[in-house]
Amino acid sequence: MINQSNELSSDELKEIKDLCLKMRKDILMMIHSAKSGHPGGSLSCVEILATLYSKCMKHCPDWEKDCDFEKRDRFVLSKGHASSTLYSVLCRLGYFPESELKTFRKLGSKLQGHPSCTSLKGVEVSTGSLGQGLSIACGIALGLKLDKNPANVYVLLGDGELQEGSVWEAFMNASHNKLNNLIAFVDRNKLQIDGNTENVKGLEPLAEKLEAFGWNVMEIDGHNPQEIYEAVCVAKTMATPSVIIADTIKGKGVSFMENDAGWHGKAPNDEEYNKALAELEQI
Amino acid sequence: MPEIKKEKKSIRAQYGQTLVELGRENKNIVVLDADLSASTQTAKFGKEFPERFFDMGIAEQDAITTAAGLSTTGKIPFVSTFAMFATGRAWEQIRNTVCYPKFNVKIVATHGGVTVGEDGASHQALEDVALMRLIPNMMVIVPADCNETKQVIKFAASYKGPVYIRLARTNVVDVFDDSYNFDPHKAVVVKKGNDVTLVTNGETLSETLDCAKILEENSIKAEVIHLPVVKPLDEATILASAKKTNKVVTIENHSIIGGVGSAICELLSEKYPVKTLRIGTNDVFGQSGEQRALMEYYGLTAEKLAEKIRGIL
């Protein structure tokens, strides 16, 4: 399953592309069915989660049964509002049956609005309140290092989330403790609820800031699985923690959702849902 | 009634020493501090086990949330700083990332109450027990002396789930001898009496026992209950005493809103309404001063307590 070279084969790229299409359909179905959710930022990180879960991470769909559970790689969805993306990839890789997807956000569901680790196996930690995932990931990385456990920790942050001050406490902590088993992604879709990040409270020059905090920084196209995969391969060779700034499009794949902050936290109506699905079929 | 030895001991030093003992017994014990390891006494642990000690710097939110992450790898993190910053600055991290997923994180906060002293209001946590009691899955413990603190810390290490432990800055007299066994499910009737029930914990227990002696000179027999575990509350012990005395006074080095006073009044008003009086800081901030002067000012010394309690009898 795990590719040993730094490049994905054309078969593997096709496999990821197919997975991403399924995930986009799942995301729209879940949010449409729930009549609520966060399509914009869920669609922007599809390739990142698809590539990580299918090609980069050692993980355990059957949870505690089919792999060395303690040595599994950990993933933290710091931008917990992209829960539908996480649920879809977990489902498609065998963590739970497809029939559960439509329970998303409904009373009694394992698929809570924001991920809950006590509700669904495969969710490592509960998230949703922004600014905390990187610190949690640092804690996991510290614990693994203490145990000389070779597993890696992956964390996905939103870009708007970087306005939370506690994130920068964690950036300091990770480099101070040389947590090179920690690989962070920033889903740089450039939009937050109130508009463009640079108009709300500017993040740039982001790469320079992160470098100044002692991180190995890489900038990639966040919709290109090959680049995602290569960046992770490089990150695994570093002596410092790595952050991969993934340039993405909020709402990616659905023309009328793309680059529109209005689709941050809004569900499509029936007409919009059908139009979106029709567009995805064209890809 | 136990004989109170007047020699005062540092409850924080006891905490630091107990952490070291735990660290020797269990390699999964890890400790995080936020640049106050000399004050909280976690530095002792850091000296013996540097690889398991993380000084997170002046970053309480990061400290709490990192501890949450560590707990997912099987570690048992103890996080320490002043009560103000642990429960105030990092409240939402504690709520969402420690208690909601029921992670195995122990928050041991020192410098609770007005007896922080000269540093004044900005450092005097008078709301921490309230803030922690409010969160589902959180256990809240306020030990009274060194012997009990040692047992409470060891209990916390063995219990799976979030625990908040509040320690005073003040040195305290021993209330309990070696025969004392901390029971997380039990409030402790330290002195029996029929006229009024006094419920307290932490450093105000010894004051309350002294107050009971003063009341006894006025022929008032007070029952003194020590409530180390504020949550979950041992309702049976409180109700049994209230049924006997029909008058309940709560005493705490904390706001009368949200802490022991609220916990007891919530219980009594629903299950056995009796005359009550809450003694603590009365919806005000603290201020600078010498510890004893502050205790007097806020009415928490034995004499001041006795005066107030006589007023309702």
XYZ file of C-alpha atoms in Angstrom:
596
model
C 0.000 0.000 0.000
C 2.745 2.458 0.950
C 4.719 3.656 -2.036
C 8.473 3.597 -1.429
C 9.497 6.108 -4.123
C 8.875 9.835 -3.989
C 6.465 9.692 -6.910
C 3.039 8.271 -7.404
C 2.460 6.069 -10.462
C -0.198 6.902 -13.024
C -2.336 4.090 -11.632
C -2.045 5.542 -8.162
C -2.926 9.007 -9.418
C -5.992 7.575 -11.153
C -6.965 5.814 -7.929
C -6.709 9.090 -5.975
C -8.642 10.963 -8.638
C -11.472 8.436 -8.415
C -11.427 8.638 -4.627
C -11.584 12.446 -4.747
C -14.623 12.355 -7.015
C -16.396 9.981 -4.657
C -15.476 12.189 -1.723
C -16.794 15.350 -3.368
C -20.091 13.591 -4.061
C -20.213 12.301 -0.492
C -19.524 15.768 0.920
C -22.309 17.365 -1.090
C -24.730 14.535 -0.302
C -24.005 14.729 3.436
C -24.355 18.505 3.632
C -27.439 18.537 1.422
C -29.020 15.776 3.486
C -28.153 17.502 6.773
C -29.310 20.847 5.368
C -26.218 22.301 7.037
C -22.447 21.994 6.989
C -19.351 23.554 5.476
C -18.976 22.786 1.744
C -16.341 25.403 0.845
C -13.548 24.348 3.175
C -14.486 20.680 2.895
C -14.095 20.663 -0.885
C -10.793 22.540 -0.725
C -9.000 19.800 1.259
C -10.262 16.700 -0.578
C -6.985 15.950 -2.401
C -4.976 16.449 0.800
C -6.992 13.952 2.824
C -7.356 11.520 -0.074
C -3.602 11.452 -0.695
C -2.649 11.269 2.972
C -5.050 8.475 3.842
C -4.584 6.403 0.695
C -0.866 6.863 0.065
C 1.063 8.477 2.926
C -0.314 7.201 6.213
C -0.131 3.823 7.859
C -3.528 3.556 9.457
C -6.047 1.005 10.639
C -9.481 0.942 9.008
C -10.439 -2.099 11.077
C -9.126 -0.321 14.161
C -6.996 -2.434 16.465
C -7.298 -5.505 14.250
C -5.433 -5.385 10.998
C -2.283 -3.419 11.767
C 0.175 -2.527 14.492
C -2.318 -0.224 16.157
C 0.138 1.619 18.386
C 2.330 2.428 15.403
C -0.438 3.880 13.262
C 0.119 7.378 11.899
C -2.208 9.932 13.476
C -4.258 12.563 11.712
C -5.707 15.643 13.422
C -8.309 17.705 11.577
C -7.662 21.036 13.242
C -10.153 22.692 10.892
C -12.895 20.483 12.301
C -15.602 22.112 10.215
C -14.275 20.083 7.259
C -15.644 17.015 9.063
C -17.529 15.803 5.996
C -14.209 15.378 4.143
C -12.753 13.347 7.015
C -15.883 11.199 7.330
C -15.947 10.551 3.605
C -12.305 9.426 3.401
C -12.684 7.250 6.506
C -15.819 5.678 5.034
C -14.305 5.113 1.606
C -11.241 3.482 3.157
C -13.314 1.071 5.187
C -13.816 2.578 8.639
C -17.605 2.452 8.532
C -20.389 1.586 6.063
C -21.474 4.037 3.402
C -25.048 3.934 4.752
C -23.927 5.930 7.792
C -22.846 8.946 5.748
C -26.405 10.240 5.473
C -26.719 10.379 9.278
C -24.229 13.301 9.268
C -25.201 16.030 11.757
C -28.423 14.250 12.750
C -29.501 13.316 16.271
C -27.653 10.274 17.582
C -25.185 10.090 14.678
C -21.563 9.011 15.041
C -20.880 11.722 12.474
C -21.157 14.788 14.669
C -21.136 18.257 13.102
C -17.511 18.566 14.160
C -15.430 15.399 14.688
C -15.823 13.649 18.040
C -13.344 10.906 18.942
C -15.742 9.427 21.460
C -18.397 9.085 18.757
C -16.482 7.628 15.804
C -13.524 5.263 15.677
C -10.855 6.626 13.378
C -11.244 10.166 14.682
C -8.121 10.540 16.843
C -9.166 13.676 18.730
C -12.239 15.852 18.933
C -11.891 19.166 17.137
C -14.069 22.011 15.985
C -12.991 24.909 18.101
C -10.256 26.439 15.972
C -6.681 26.980 17.054
C -6.214 23.781 19.063
C -5.346 21.002 16.602
C -1.686 21.907 16.207
C -1.111 21.838 19.973
C -2.850 18.478 20.212
C -0.718 17.172 17.351
C 2.422 18.428 19.136
C 1.345 16.541 22.254
C 0.829 13.354 20.267
C 4.198 13.837 18.542
C 5.933 14.344 21.911
C 4.291 11.213 23.312
C 5.332 9.126 20.300
C 8.906 10.369 20.563
C 9.048 9.511 24.267
C 8.074 5.965 23.348
C 10.470 5.905 20.373
C 7.398 5.138 18.294
C 8.179 5.700 14.570
C 4.658 6.883 13.705
C 4.101 10.321 12.204
C 1.478 12.902 13.107
C -0.374 14.801 10.388
C -2.451 17.869 11.101
C -4.556 19.981 8.749
C -5.090 23.626 9.652
C -7.318 26.152 7.977
C -5.675 29.362 6.875
C -8.121 31.642 8.684
C -7.466 29.511 11.760
C -3.921 30.871 11.862
C -5.392 34.074 13.275
C -5.822 32.193 16.577
C -2.860 33.126 18.772
C -2.597 29.695 20.373
C -1.595 28.253 16.988
C 1.612 30.271 17.180
C 2.302 28.993 20.682
C 2.188 25.547 19.109
C 4.391 26.525 16.160
C 6.983 27.636 18.738
C 6.588 24.470 20.772
C 7.035 22.133 17.799
C 10.281 23.647 16.583
C 11.597 24.043 20.146
C 11.091 20.321 20.702
C 12.335 19.393 17.180
C 9.166 17.481 16.394
C 10.207 16.173 12.987
C 7.541 13.469 13.286
C 4.975 16.226 12.825
C 3.767 17.280 9.373
C 1.312 20.170 9.187
C -0.769 21.233 6.215
C -2.291 24.671 5.837
C -5.347 24.602 3.569
C -4.587 27.983 2.011
C -7.926 28.600 0.308
C -7.605 32.292 1.181
C -11.188 32.709 2.355
C -12.785 32.816 5.770
C -16.381 33.536 6.753
C -16.047 37.303 6.573
C -14.114 37.315 3.307
C -10.516 37.191 2.078
C -8.006 36.429 4.841
C -5.854 39.338 3.729
C -8.751 41.742 4.191
C -9.949 40.314 7.502
C -6.580 40.001 9.219
C -3.711 39.380 6.821
C -1.547 36.268 7.142
C 1.094 37.104 4.555
C 3.998 36.723 4.262
C 2.974 33.349 5.657
C 5.867 31.188 4.465
C 8.401 33.630 5.885
C 6.601 33.768 9.214
C 6.554 29.985 9.503
C 10.225 29.763 8.529
C 11.031 32.323 11.201
C 9.260 30.036 13.694
C 11.768 27.313 12.861
C 9.728 25.145 10.518
C 10.659 23.581 7.208
C 8.170 25.263 4.859
C 7.000 23.945 1.501
C 4.470 25.535 -0.845
C 2.492 23.305 -3.203
C -0.650 23.092 -5.307
C -3.063 21.571 -2.805
C -5.168 19.965 -5.515
C -2.210 18.059 -7.000
C -1.782 14.650 -5.320
C 1.688 14.213 -6.807
C 2.888 17.434 -5.149
C 1.178 16.529 -1.880
C 2.838 13.129 -1.879
C 6.285 14.472 -2.731
C 6.098 17.147 -0.056
C 5.251 14.524 2.566
C 8.174 12.378 1.411
C 10.507 15.359 1.824
C 9.022 16.252 5.204
C 9.796 12.753 6.502
C 13.518 13.354 5.872
C 13.739 16.634 7.812
C 15.230 17.285 11.241
C 12.607 19.957 11.965
C 8.821 19.883 11.804
C 7.450 20.601 8.340
C 4.531 22.717 7.254
C 3.111 22.381 3.772
C 1.215 25.437 2.599
C -1.286 23.994 0.155
C -2.633 26.538 -2.305
C -6.266 25.547 -2.741
C -9.605 26.792 -4.020
C -12.431 27.046 -1.551
C -15.384 25.086 -2.936
C -13.130 23.284 -5.452
C -15.008 21.273 -8.061
C -18.331 23.095 -7.969
C -18.146 26.201 -10.156
C -20.659 28.307 -8.275
C -19.083 27.481 -4.915
C -15.491 28.135 -5.940
C -13.804 31.153 -4.388
C -17.038 32.313 -2.756
C -16.897 32.851 0.997
C -20.693 32.615 1.042
C -20.332 28.828 0.706
C -18.258 28.501 3.866
C -21.143 27.270 5.974
C -24.205 26.929 3.779
C -25.971 23.822 2.434
C -27.028 23.630 -1.213
C -30.778 23.436 -1.912
C -32.131 20.655 -4.132
C -31.538 22.550 -7.347
C -28.019 23.583 -6.379
C -27.238 20.062 -5.225
C -28.297 18.517 -8.534
C -26.400 21.150 -10.485
C -23.265 20.488 -8.410
C -23.493 16.727 -8.921
C -23.963 17.209 -12.670
C -20.833 19.350 -12.778
C -18.802 16.755 -10.913
C -19.874 14.080 -13.414
C -18.365 16.207 -16.182
C -14.863 16.171 -14.655
C -12.167 15.935 66.707
C -8.531 15.606 65.610
C -5.878 17.564 67.439
C -4.532 20.208 65.054
C -0.744 20.458 64.990
C 0.204 24.061 64.481
C 3.315 23.472 62.419
C 2.613 24.705 58.893
C 3.803 22.812 55.844
C 3.936 23.626 52.146
C 1.202 21.879 50.246
C 3.008 22.764 47.008
C 6.243 21.145 48.160
C 4.199 18.056 48.969
C 2.783 18.125 45.450
C 6.264 18.356 43.903
C 7.537 15.515 46.072
C 4.550 13.306 45.260
C 5.049 13.869 41.535
C 8.625 12.637 41.864
C 7.428 9.524 43.703
C 4.834 8.883 40.995
C 7.443 9.446 38.303
C 9.630 6.748 39.825
C 6.727 4.292 39.919
C 5.271 4.975 36.487
C 7.176 6.020 33.383
C 3.962 7.269 31.766
C 3.716 10.192 34.192
C 4.668 13.374 32.336
C 4.562 16.932 33.666
C 3.939 20.233 31.903
C 4.356 23.682 33.399
C 4.028 27.208 32.074
C 7.115 28.998 33.368
C 6.098 28.666 37.016
C 7.791 25.393 37.897
C 9.564 26.897 40.908
C 6.278 28.161 42.352
C 4.205 25.103 41.512
C 7.149 22.872 42.582
C 7.011 20.766 39.433
C 10.691 21.680 38.952
C 11.579 18.776 41.266
C 10.081 16.367 38.764
C 11.812 18.193 35.921
C 15.170 17.775 37.621
C 14.800 14.034 38.101
C 13.019 13.276 34.829
C 14.048 15.974 32.337
C 12.879 13.920 29.350
C 9.358 13.708 30.793
C 9.088 17.342 31.824
C 7.951 20.022 29.401
C 8.210 23.674 30.264
C 5.724 25.095 27.792
C 6.735 28.673 28.475
C 4.170 31.353 29.158
C 1.566 29.617 27.012
C -1.183 28.029 29.085
C -3.485 27.243 26.181
C -0.712 25.350 24.418
C 0.193 23.580 27.674
C -3.308 22.235 28.269
C -3.882 21.209 24.666
C -0.457 19.589 24.327
C -1.252 17.608 27.470
C -4.446 16.441 25.769
C -2.391 15.177 22.823
C 0.107 13.449 25.123
C -2.732 11.653 26.895
C -3.802 10.007 23.634
C -0.460 8.182 23.512
C -0.982 6.610 26.934
C 0.854 9.256 28.936
C -0.625 10.611 32.170
C 0.020 14.367 31.958
C -0.027 16.607 35.018
C -0.267 20.266 33.975
C 0.533 22.955 36.525
C 0.423 26.698 36.693
C -1.461 29.232 38.799
C -5.213 28.586 39.102
C -5.978 31.919 37.444
C -4.177 31.062 34.227
C -4.948 27.333 34.093
C -8.697 27.743 34.447
C -9.114 31.248 33.085
C -6.818 31.536 30.097
C -7.213 27.944 28.966
C -10.860 27.333 29.911
C -12.073 26.579 26.429
C -9.153 24.235 25.759
C -10.060 22.398 28.962
C -13.702 22.218 27.974
C -13.365 21.194 24.337
C -10.077 19.327 24.165
C -9.747 17.742 27.621
C -13.242 17.193 29.029
C -15.378 16.698 25.904
C -13.253 13.733 24.744
C -12.669 12.720 28.422
C -8.916 12.693 28.030
C -6.724 11.571 30.911
C -5.316 14.991 31.838
C -4.678 16.192 35.410
C -4.660 19.925 36.021
C -3.040 20.767 39.339
C -3.324 24.499 39.862
C -1.663 26.335 42.690
C -2.352 29.800 44.109
C -6.111 29.441 44.431
C -7.931 32.052 46.515
C -7.139 35.408 48.107
C -4.129 33.964 49.921
C -2.066 34.459 46.763
C -1.365 37.615 48.798
C 0.688 40.558 47.638
C 0.369 39.884 43.894
C -3.237 40.988 44.169
C -6.435 40.605 42.161
C -4.933 39.740 38.776
C -3.422 36.588 40.271
C -6.095 35.632 42.809
C -8.335 32.948 41.307
C -11.691 33.238 43.088
C -13.637 31.610 40.274
C -11.602 28.527 39.354
C -13.667 25.924 41.200
C -16.802 27.347 39.584
C -15.231 27.299 36.121
C -14.109 23.693 36.471
C -17.219 22.398 38.238
C -19.301 23.573 35.309
C -17.668 21.285 32.752
C -19.059 17.765 32.201
C -16.612 14.891 32.926
C -14.438 17.095 35.153
C -13.696 15.955 38.693
C -12.874 18.820 41.085
C -10.792 18.261 44.225
C -9.574 20.752 46.847
C -7.379 19.002 49.422
C -6.873 20.461 52.890
C -3.387 19.448 53.997
C -0.171 17.756 52.907
C -1.207 14.243 53.830
C -4.404 14.555 51.865
C -2.684 16.278 48.932
C -0.314 13.347 48.577
C -3.214 10.901 48.450
C -5.240 13.076 46.085
C -2.361 13.356 43.614
C -1.828 9.603 43.698
C -5.545 9.020 43.248
C -5.600 11.382 40.240
C -2.783 9.430 38.600
C -4.716 6.196 38.987
C -8.103 7.586 37.881
C -8.825 7.624 34.144
C -10.269 10.970 33.125
C -9.919 14.709 33.651
C -9.264 15.963 37.184
C -8.849 19.505 38.473
C -6.970 19.859 41.749
C -6.748 23.218 43.475
C -3.833 23.876 45.814
C -3.323 26.909 47.994
C -0.181 29.004 48.002
C -0.384 29.093 51.789
C 1.472 26.718 54.047
C -1.101 24.717 55.963
C -1.317 22.865 59.255
C -1.887 19.114 59.288
C -5.523 18.278 59.835
C -5.278 14.585 59.078
C -2.841 12.067 60.518
C -1.424 8.993 58.810
C -4.572 6.992 59.499
C -6.559 9.178 57.082
C -7.676 7.544 53.852
C -8.851 9.827 51.072
C -12.023 8.456 49.491
C -13.019 10.187 46.224
C -16.663 9.336 46.858
C -16.893 10.675 50.393
C -17.179 13.968 52.172
C -15.524 13.705 55.585
C -17.312 14.508 58.844
C -14.306 15.858 60.720
C -16.220 16.943 63.823
C -19.686 15.882 64.893
C -22.305 18.366 66.144
C -26.057 18.979 66.189
C -26.536 22.749 65.992
C -25.139 23.802 62.620
C -23.326 22.155 59.697
C -20.177 23.842 58.416
C -19.053 22.648 54.945
C -15.615 23.637 53.721
C -12.431 22.362 52.070
C -8.860 23.349 51.269
C -7.019 25.747 53.518
C -10.240 26.961 55.199
C -10.741 23.550 56.848
C -8.316 24.314 59.687
C -9.903 27.772 60.171
C -13.331 26.155 60.267
C -12.192 23.655 62.896
C -10.815 26.536 64.976
C -14.114 28.354 64.443
C -15.989 25.275 65.720
C -13.927 25.443 68.916
C -14.871 29.086 69.394
C -18.544 28.245 68.813
C -18.261 25.446 71.341
C -17.258 28.014 73.956
C -20.636 29.624 73.211
C -22.285 26.208 73.643
C -22.871 25.845 69.910
C -22.011 22.380 68.654
C -21.047 22.641 65.016
C -20.671 19.674 62.683
C -17.696 20.243 60.386
C -17.707 18.546 56.985
C -14.645 18.564 54.757
C -15.606 18.383 51.080
C -12.388 17.563 49.214
C -14.288 16.397 46.138
C -16.585 19.224 45.102
C -17.668 17.246 42.050
C -19.035 14.630 41.933
C -20.743 15.694 45.136
C -21.282 13.242 48.016
C -24.918 14.194 48.492
C -25.698 11.612 51.175
C -23.232 12.957 53.745
C -24.409 16.545 53.245
C -28.106 15.671 53.394
C -27.688 13.521 56.516
C -26.010 16.393 58.313
C -28.541 18.976 57.095
C -31.377 16.786 58.352
C -29.717 16.723 61.761
C -28.825 20.416 62.141
C -31.254 22.198 59.781
C -28.680 24.953 59.313
C -25.844 24.763 56.764
C -22.984 27.217 56.327
C -20.451 26.927 53.506
C -16.954 28.350 53.888
C -14.465 28.696 51.048
C -11.524 30.764 49.863
C -13.390 31.364 46.605
C -16.332 33.367 45.328
C -19.646 32.428 46.930
C -20.877 32.091 43.345
C -20.255 28.758 41.665
C -18.062 26.925 44.160
C -18.772 24.920 47.304
C -21.515 27.345 48.368
C -23.368 26.940 45.113
C -22.889 23.167 45.005
C -24.354 22.757 48.495
C -27.211 25.223 47.961
C -28.145 23.586 44.659
C -28.395 20.252 46.445
C -30.263 21.504 49.507
C -32.737 23.687 47.648
C -33.821 20.690 45.593
C -33.704 17.902 48.151
C -33.877 19.336 51.671
C -34.290 23.120 51.945
C -32.830 24.472 55.181
C -31.440 27.796 56.309
C -28.107 28.395 54.553
C -25.279 30.909 54.601
C -22.475 31.082 52.050
C -19.176 32.542 53.254
C -16.461 33.381 50.732
C -15.621 36.376 48.598
C -18.889 38.118 47.924
C -18.822 38.776 44.157
C -15.742 40.993 44.407
C -12.170 40.876 43.148
C -9.296 40.369 45.564
C -6.491 42.796 46.332
C -2.889 42.959 47.508
C -2.037 42.258 51.103
C -0.340 39.893 53.506
C -2.015 36.481 53.560
C -3.384 36.678 57.078
C -4.592 40.250 56.595
C -6.495 39.156 53.493
C -8.081 36.218 55.308
C -9.319 38.645 57.961
C -10.466 41.232 55.452
C -12.551 38.669 53.570
C -13.898 37.169 56.794
C -12.227 33.777 56.489
C -10.391 33.565 59.845
C -11.825 31.464 62.671
C -12.902 34.516 64.694
C -14.589 36.230 61.743
C -16.310 33.005 60.737
C -17.612 32.449 64.278
C -18.984 35.970 64.403
C -20.912 35.530 61.157
C -22.207 32.078 62.036
C -23.479 33.213 65.460
C -25.459 35.842 63.566
C -27.665 33.286 61.823
C -28.270 30.988 64.796
